[in-house]
Amino acid sequence: MKKIIITILGIFCLTSVNYSQDFFPMGVGPSLSYSLGVNANDVPKGRKNGLAFSNIPDFGLNYYLPFTETANLGLSLDLSYTTQPYQMKNYFTNNPYNFYFHSFEINPNFYFSGFTFGFNMNIPLSAEIDNGEDISDLINTTYGVKIGGIIPIYWNETGRINFIIKGQYNFSGIYSDYPSKDAMSKYAPPNPANTQNSSLNPRNASVSFGFSYIFNLSKPKQYQFEE
């Protein structure tokens, strides 16, 4: 996860150039992105973590409210349908199982010149394993933190197209009652059994990439960077 955050910060540093642009006004618009993720928690003996790509894109609505007319500083609110994936393997057979957790995400965050930082709540909608098993009745509402940004790549008086990159880490576990509710137990039982406890409830960490279009709800103001 540290590598993901460093990569995100590096991208923003490379995009900091001196040119004329707008103070972005209040706006709203759709977003579309794609994510990949891992279980960021330890696992019981007999299992190991792996990286998984989402099986469907994320999509939602973004609202931006500026705090001032003299800086690109404001509050951003994302409401979206998201998928948090991860892979888990049987340590002895190396058989992989991809997990997909679909949720309605509420993500308020602070925005400053492309950087975003905020918190997310994921209300569960459904979940499944790539072998077809439905595990929707096992999952829990989760809470986490997101860091990343919204990088404008084209804008005019009507609105702006943005490139989105965000990293996420959940503080709370996926399963509502772990380890009694553990979808992986039939595919990789803990070995020995006493190595499994509630502290090992899987926690998603993911990174997503995508685009959004924000329609301006007022006319943008111009400014010029100093040389």
GROMACS .gro file of C-alpha atoms in nm:
model
  227
    1MET     CA    1   0.000   0.000   0.000
    2LYS     CA    2   0.291   0.236   0.068
    3LYS     CA    3   0.411   0.189  -0.291
    4ILE     CA    4   0.063   0.280  -0.418
    5ILE     CA    5   0.059   0.605  -0.217
    6ILE     CA    6   0.412   0.701  -0.331
    7THR     CA    7   0.312   0.638  -0.694
    8ILE     CA    8   0.004   0.860  -0.658
    9LEU     CA    9   0.205   1.144  -0.505
   10GLY     CA   10   0.467   1.111  -0.781
   11ILE     CA   11   0.205   1.152  -1.052
   12PHE     CA   12   0.079   1.475  -0.897
   13CYS     CA   13   0.431   1.616  -0.868
   14LEU     CA   14   0.491   1.550  -1.240
   15THR     CA   15   0.169   1.728  -1.334
   16SER     CA   16   0.255   2.047  -1.140
   17VAL     CA   17   0.351   2.286  -1.420
   18ASN     CA   18   0.328   2.663  -1.469
   19TYR     CA   19   0.041   2.757  -1.697
   20SER     CA   20  -0.283   2.950  -1.707
   21GLN     CA   21  -0.595   2.768  -1.592
   22ASP     CA   22  -0.924   2.824  -1.414
   23PHE     CA   23  -1.042   2.833  -1.060
   24PHE     CA   24  -1.284   2.547  -1.083
   25PRO     CA   25  -1.642   2.637  -0.983
   26MET     CA   26  -1.910   2.428  -0.821
   27GLY     CA   27  -1.997   2.134  -1.042
   28VAL     CA   28  -2.143   1.786  -1.069
   29GLY     CA   29  -2.098   1.497  -1.308
   30PRO     CA   30  -2.050   1.124  -1.371
   31SER     CA   31  -1.738   0.914  -1.315
   32LEU     CA   32  -1.616   0.577  -1.440
   33SER     CA   33  -1.315   0.387  -1.305
   34TYR     CA   34  -1.158   0.044  -1.267
   35SER     CA   35  -0.993  -0.104  -0.959
   36LEU     CA   36  -0.755  -0.374  -0.842
   37GLY     CA   37  -0.703  -0.481  -0.485
   38VAL     CA   38  -0.562  -0.710  -0.218
   39ASN     CA   39  -0.644  -0.824   0.131
   40ALA     CA   40  -0.421  -0.597   0.341
   41ASN     CA   41  -0.456  -0.806   0.655
   42ASP     CA   42  -0.264  -1.116   0.766
   43VAL     CA   43  -0.417  -1.456   0.690
   44PRO     CA   44  -0.443  -1.782   0.888
   45LYS     CA   45  -0.183  -2.048   0.821
   46GLY     CA   46  -0.278  -2.245   0.513
   47ARG     CA   47  -0.363  -1.937   0.303
   48LYS     CA   48  -0.187  -1.658   0.119
   49ASN     CA   49  -0.295  -1.329  -0.033
   50GLY     CA   50  -0.294  -1.232  -0.399
   51LEU     CA   51  -0.386  -0.941  -0.628
   52ALA     CA   52  -0.722  -0.937  -0.809
   53PHE     CA   53  -0.874  -0.712  -1.074
   54SER     CA   54  -1.235  -0.600  -1.046
   55ASN     CA   55  -1.486  -0.795  -1.253
   56ILE     CA   56  -1.689  -0.481  -1.340
   57PRO     CA   57  -1.611  -0.105  -1.355
   58ASP     CA   58  -1.702   0.139  -1.078
   59PHE     CA   59  -1.942   0.420  -1.169
   60GLY     CA   60  -2.096   0.708  -0.983
   61LEU     CA   61  -2.160   1.077  -0.937
   62ASN     CA   62  -1.916   1.342  -0.817
   63TYR     CA   63  -2.008   1.680  -0.665
   64TYR     CA   64  -1.752   1.956  -0.611
   65LEU     CA   65  -1.807   2.258  -0.383
   66PRO     CA   66  -1.529   2.522  -0.376
   67PHE     CA   67  -1.442   2.690  -0.046
   68THR     CA   68  -1.308   3.008  -0.211
   69GLU     CA   69  -1.291   3.182  -0.549
   70THR     CA   70  -0.915   3.243  -0.518
   71ALA     CA   71  -0.784   2.884  -0.497
   72ASN     CA   72  -0.870   2.535  -0.614
   73LEU     CA   73  -0.969   2.429  -0.266
   74GLY     CA   74  -1.297   2.265  -0.179
   75LEU     CA   75  -1.504   1.968  -0.076
   76SER     CA   76  -1.572   1.675  -0.309
   77LEU     CA   77  -1.842   1.414  -0.256
   78ASP     CA   78  -1.848   1.084  -0.447
   79LEU     CA   79  -2.153   0.858  -0.450
   80SER     CA   80  -2.080   0.542  -0.646
   81TYR     CA   81  -2.129   0.173  -0.710
   82THR     CA   82  -1.790   0.017  -0.635
   83THR     CA   83  -1.629  -0.325  -0.639
   84GLN     CA   84  -1.350  -0.410  -0.396
   85PRO     CA   85  -1.162  -0.721  -0.514
   86TYR     CA   86  -0.893  -0.939  -0.366
   87GLN     CA   87  -0.749  -1.284  -0.424
   88MET     CA   88  -0.681  -1.555  -0.167
   89LYS     CA   89  -0.500  -1.884  -0.232
   90ASN     CA   90  -0.475  -2.221  -0.069
   91TYR     CA   91  -0.116  -2.225   0.052
   92PHE     CA   92  -0.064  -2.595  -0.017
   93THR     CA   93  -0.238  -2.633  -0.356
   94ASN     CA   94  -0.186  -2.273  -0.474
   95ASN     CA   95  -0.545  -2.269  -0.606
   96PRO     CA   96  -0.658  -1.904  -0.640
   97TYR     CA   97  -1.002  -1.764  -0.551
   98ASN     CA   98  -1.100  -1.412  -0.656
   99PHE     CA   99  -1.344  -1.232  -0.427
  100TYR     CA  100  -1.561  -0.939  -0.541
  101PHE     CA  101  -1.741  -0.717  -0.289
  102HIS     CA  102  -1.995  -0.479  -0.445
  103SER     CA  103  -2.120  -0.182  -0.245
  104PHE     CA  104  -2.274   0.164  -0.249
  105GLU     CA  105  -1.990   0.395  -0.149
  106ILE     CA  106  -2.018   0.735   0.018
  107ASN     CA  107  -1.685   0.919  -0.005
  108PRO     CA  108  -1.657   1.281   0.121
  109ASN     CA  109  -1.309   1.427   0.075
  110PHE     CA  110  -1.110   1.750   0.073
  111TYR     CA  111  -0.975   1.871  -0.261
  112PHE     CA  112  -0.669   2.093  -0.307
  113SER     CA  113  -0.520   2.156  -0.653
  114GLY     CA  114  -0.572   1.796  -0.763
  115PHE     CA  115  -0.503   1.621  -0.431
  116THR     CA  116  -0.786   1.453  -0.245
  117PHE     CA  117  -0.804   1.305   0.102
  118GLY     CA  118  -1.116   1.166   0.266
  119PHE     CA  119  -1.305   0.881   0.421
  120ASN     CA  120  -1.534   0.620   0.272
  121MET     CA  121  -1.828   0.413   0.391
  122ASN     CA  122  -1.920   0.107   0.184
  123ILE     CA  123  -2.274  -0.024   0.227
  124PRO     CA  124  -2.281  -0.386   0.102
  125LEU     CA  125  -2.499  -0.476  -0.196
  126SER     CA  126  -2.369  -0.817  -0.303
  127ALA     CA  127  -2.058  -1.035  -0.306
  128GLU     CA  128  -1.935  -1.342  -0.486
  129ILE     CA  129  -1.635  -1.565  -0.554
  130ASP     CA  130  -1.524  -1.624  -0.913
  131ASN     CA  131  -1.630  -1.990  -0.887
  132GLY     CA  132  -1.993  -1.872  -0.875
  133GLU     CA  133  -2.058  -1.888  -0.500
  134ASP     CA  134  -2.278  -1.606  -0.367
  135ILE     CA  135  -2.155  -1.477  -0.029
  136SER     CA  136  -2.376  -1.167  -0.005
  137ASP     CA  137  -2.520  -1.270   0.333
  138LEU     CA  138  -2.175  -1.278   0.496
  139ILE     CA  139  -2.049  -0.925   0.436
  140ASN     CA  140  -2.044  -0.615   0.650
  141THR     CA  141  -2.053  -0.235   0.607
  142THR     CA  142  -1.690  -0.120   0.596
  143TYR     CA  143  -1.513   0.209   0.667
  144GLY     CA  144  -1.181   0.334   0.540
  145VAL     CA  145  -0.963   0.616   0.410
  146LYS     CA  146  -0.893   0.730   0.054
  147ILE     CA  147  -0.603   0.936  -0.082
  148GLY     CA  148  -0.547   1.033  -0.442
  149GLY     CA  149  -0.666   1.298  -0.673
  150ILE     CA  150  -0.861   1.438  -0.962
  151ILE     CA  151  -0.632   1.571  -1.236
  152PRO     CA  152  -0.801   1.799  -1.496
  153ILE     CA  153  -0.686   1.713  -1.849
  154TYR     CA  154  -0.926   1.937  -2.044
  155TRP     CA  155  -1.162   2.216  -1.939
  156ASN     CA  156  -1.369   2.501  -2.080
  157GLU     CA  157  -1.659   2.718  -1.963
  158THR     CA  158  -1.898   2.421  -1.975
  159GLY     CA  159  -1.702   2.173  -1.765
  160ARG     CA  160  -1.389   1.963  -1.733
  161ILE     CA  161  -1.261   1.612  -1.805
  162ASN     CA  162  -1.056   1.465  -1.520
  163PHE     CA  163  -0.822   1.172  -1.479
  164ILE     CA  164  -0.890   1.001  -1.144
  165ILE     CA  165  -0.647   0.795  -0.938
  166LYS     CA  166  -0.719   0.691  -0.580
  167GLY     CA  167  -0.582   0.449  -0.323
  168GLN     CA  168  -0.804   0.306  -0.050
  169TYR     CA  169  -0.754   0.118   0.275
  170ASN     CA  170  -1.040  -0.018   0.489
  171PHE     CA  171  -1.007  -0.008   0.866
  172SER     CA  172  -1.290  -0.254   0.923
  173GLY     CA  173  -1.319  -0.618   0.821
  174ILE     CA  174  -1.524  -0.752   0.531
  175TYR     CA  175  -1.718  -1.025   0.717
  176SER     CA  176  -1.992  -0.940   0.966
  177ASP     CA  177  -1.904  -1.225   1.204
  178TYR     CA  178  -1.552  -1.355   1.149
  179PRO     CA  179  -1.428  -1.630   1.177
  180SER     CA  180  -1.770  -1.808   1.203
  181LYS     CA  181  -1.861  -1.639   0.873
  182ASP     CA  182  -1.560  -1.706   0.652
  183ALA     CA  183  -1.617  -1.789   0.286
  184MET     CA  184  -1.263  -1.921   0.245
  185SER     CA  185  -1.292  -2.189   0.516
  186LYS     CA  186  -1.418  -2.459   0.276
  187TYR     CA  187  -1.139  -2.393   0.022
  188ALA     CA  188  -0.845  -2.348   0.260
  189PRO     CA  189  -0.921  -2.448   0.620
  190PRO     CA  190  -0.680  -2.291   0.871
  191ASN     CA  191  -0.397  -2.529   0.948
  192PRO     CA  192  -0.380  -2.559   1.247
  193ALA     CA  193  -0.738  -2.448   1.323
  194ASN     CA  194  -0.643  -2.237   1.628
  195THR     CA  195  -0.452  -1.989   1.406
  196GLN     CA  196  -0.780  -1.819   1.301
  197ASN     CA  197  -0.932  -1.537   1.506
  198SER     CA  198  -1.130  -1.214   1.460
  199SER     CA  199  -0.816  -1.003   1.409
  200LEU     CA  200  -0.765  -1.178   1.072
  201ASN     CA  201  -1.094  -1.056   0.922
  202PRO     CA  202  -0.992  -0.952   0.565
  203ARG     CA  203  -0.952  -0.578   0.498
  204ASN     CA  204  -0.952  -0.444   0.146
  205ALA     CA  205  -0.681  -0.222   0.005
  206SER     CA  206  -0.721  -0.110  -0.355
  207VAL     CA  207  -0.621   0.141  -0.619
  208SER     CA  208  -0.853   0.269  -0.891
  209PHE     CA  209  -0.802   0.457  -1.217
  210GLY     CA  210  -1.063   0.631  -1.429
  211PHE     CA  211  -1.220   0.946  -1.566
  212SER     CA  212  -1.493   1.191  -1.473
  213TYR     CA  213  -1.670   1.480  -1.639
  214ILE     CA  214  -1.779   1.768  -1.417
  215PHE     CA  215  -2.042   2.009  -1.550
  216ASN     CA  216  -1.980   2.363  -1.424
  217LEU     CA  217  -2.275   2.509  -1.233
  218SER     CA  218  -2.127   2.860  -1.263
  219LYS     CA  219  -1.871   3.035  -1.483
  220PRO     CA  220  -1.505   2.958  -1.397
  221LYS     CA  221  -1.264   3.236  -1.300
  222GLN     CA  222  -0.923   3.278  -1.461
  223TYR     CA  223  -0.587   3.308  -1.294
  224GLN     CA  224  -0.224   3.304  -1.401
  225PHE     CA  225   0.066   3.132  -1.224
  226GLU     CA  226   0.364   3.355  -1.154
  227GLU     CA  227   0.692   3.277  -1.329
   0.00000   0.00000   0.00000
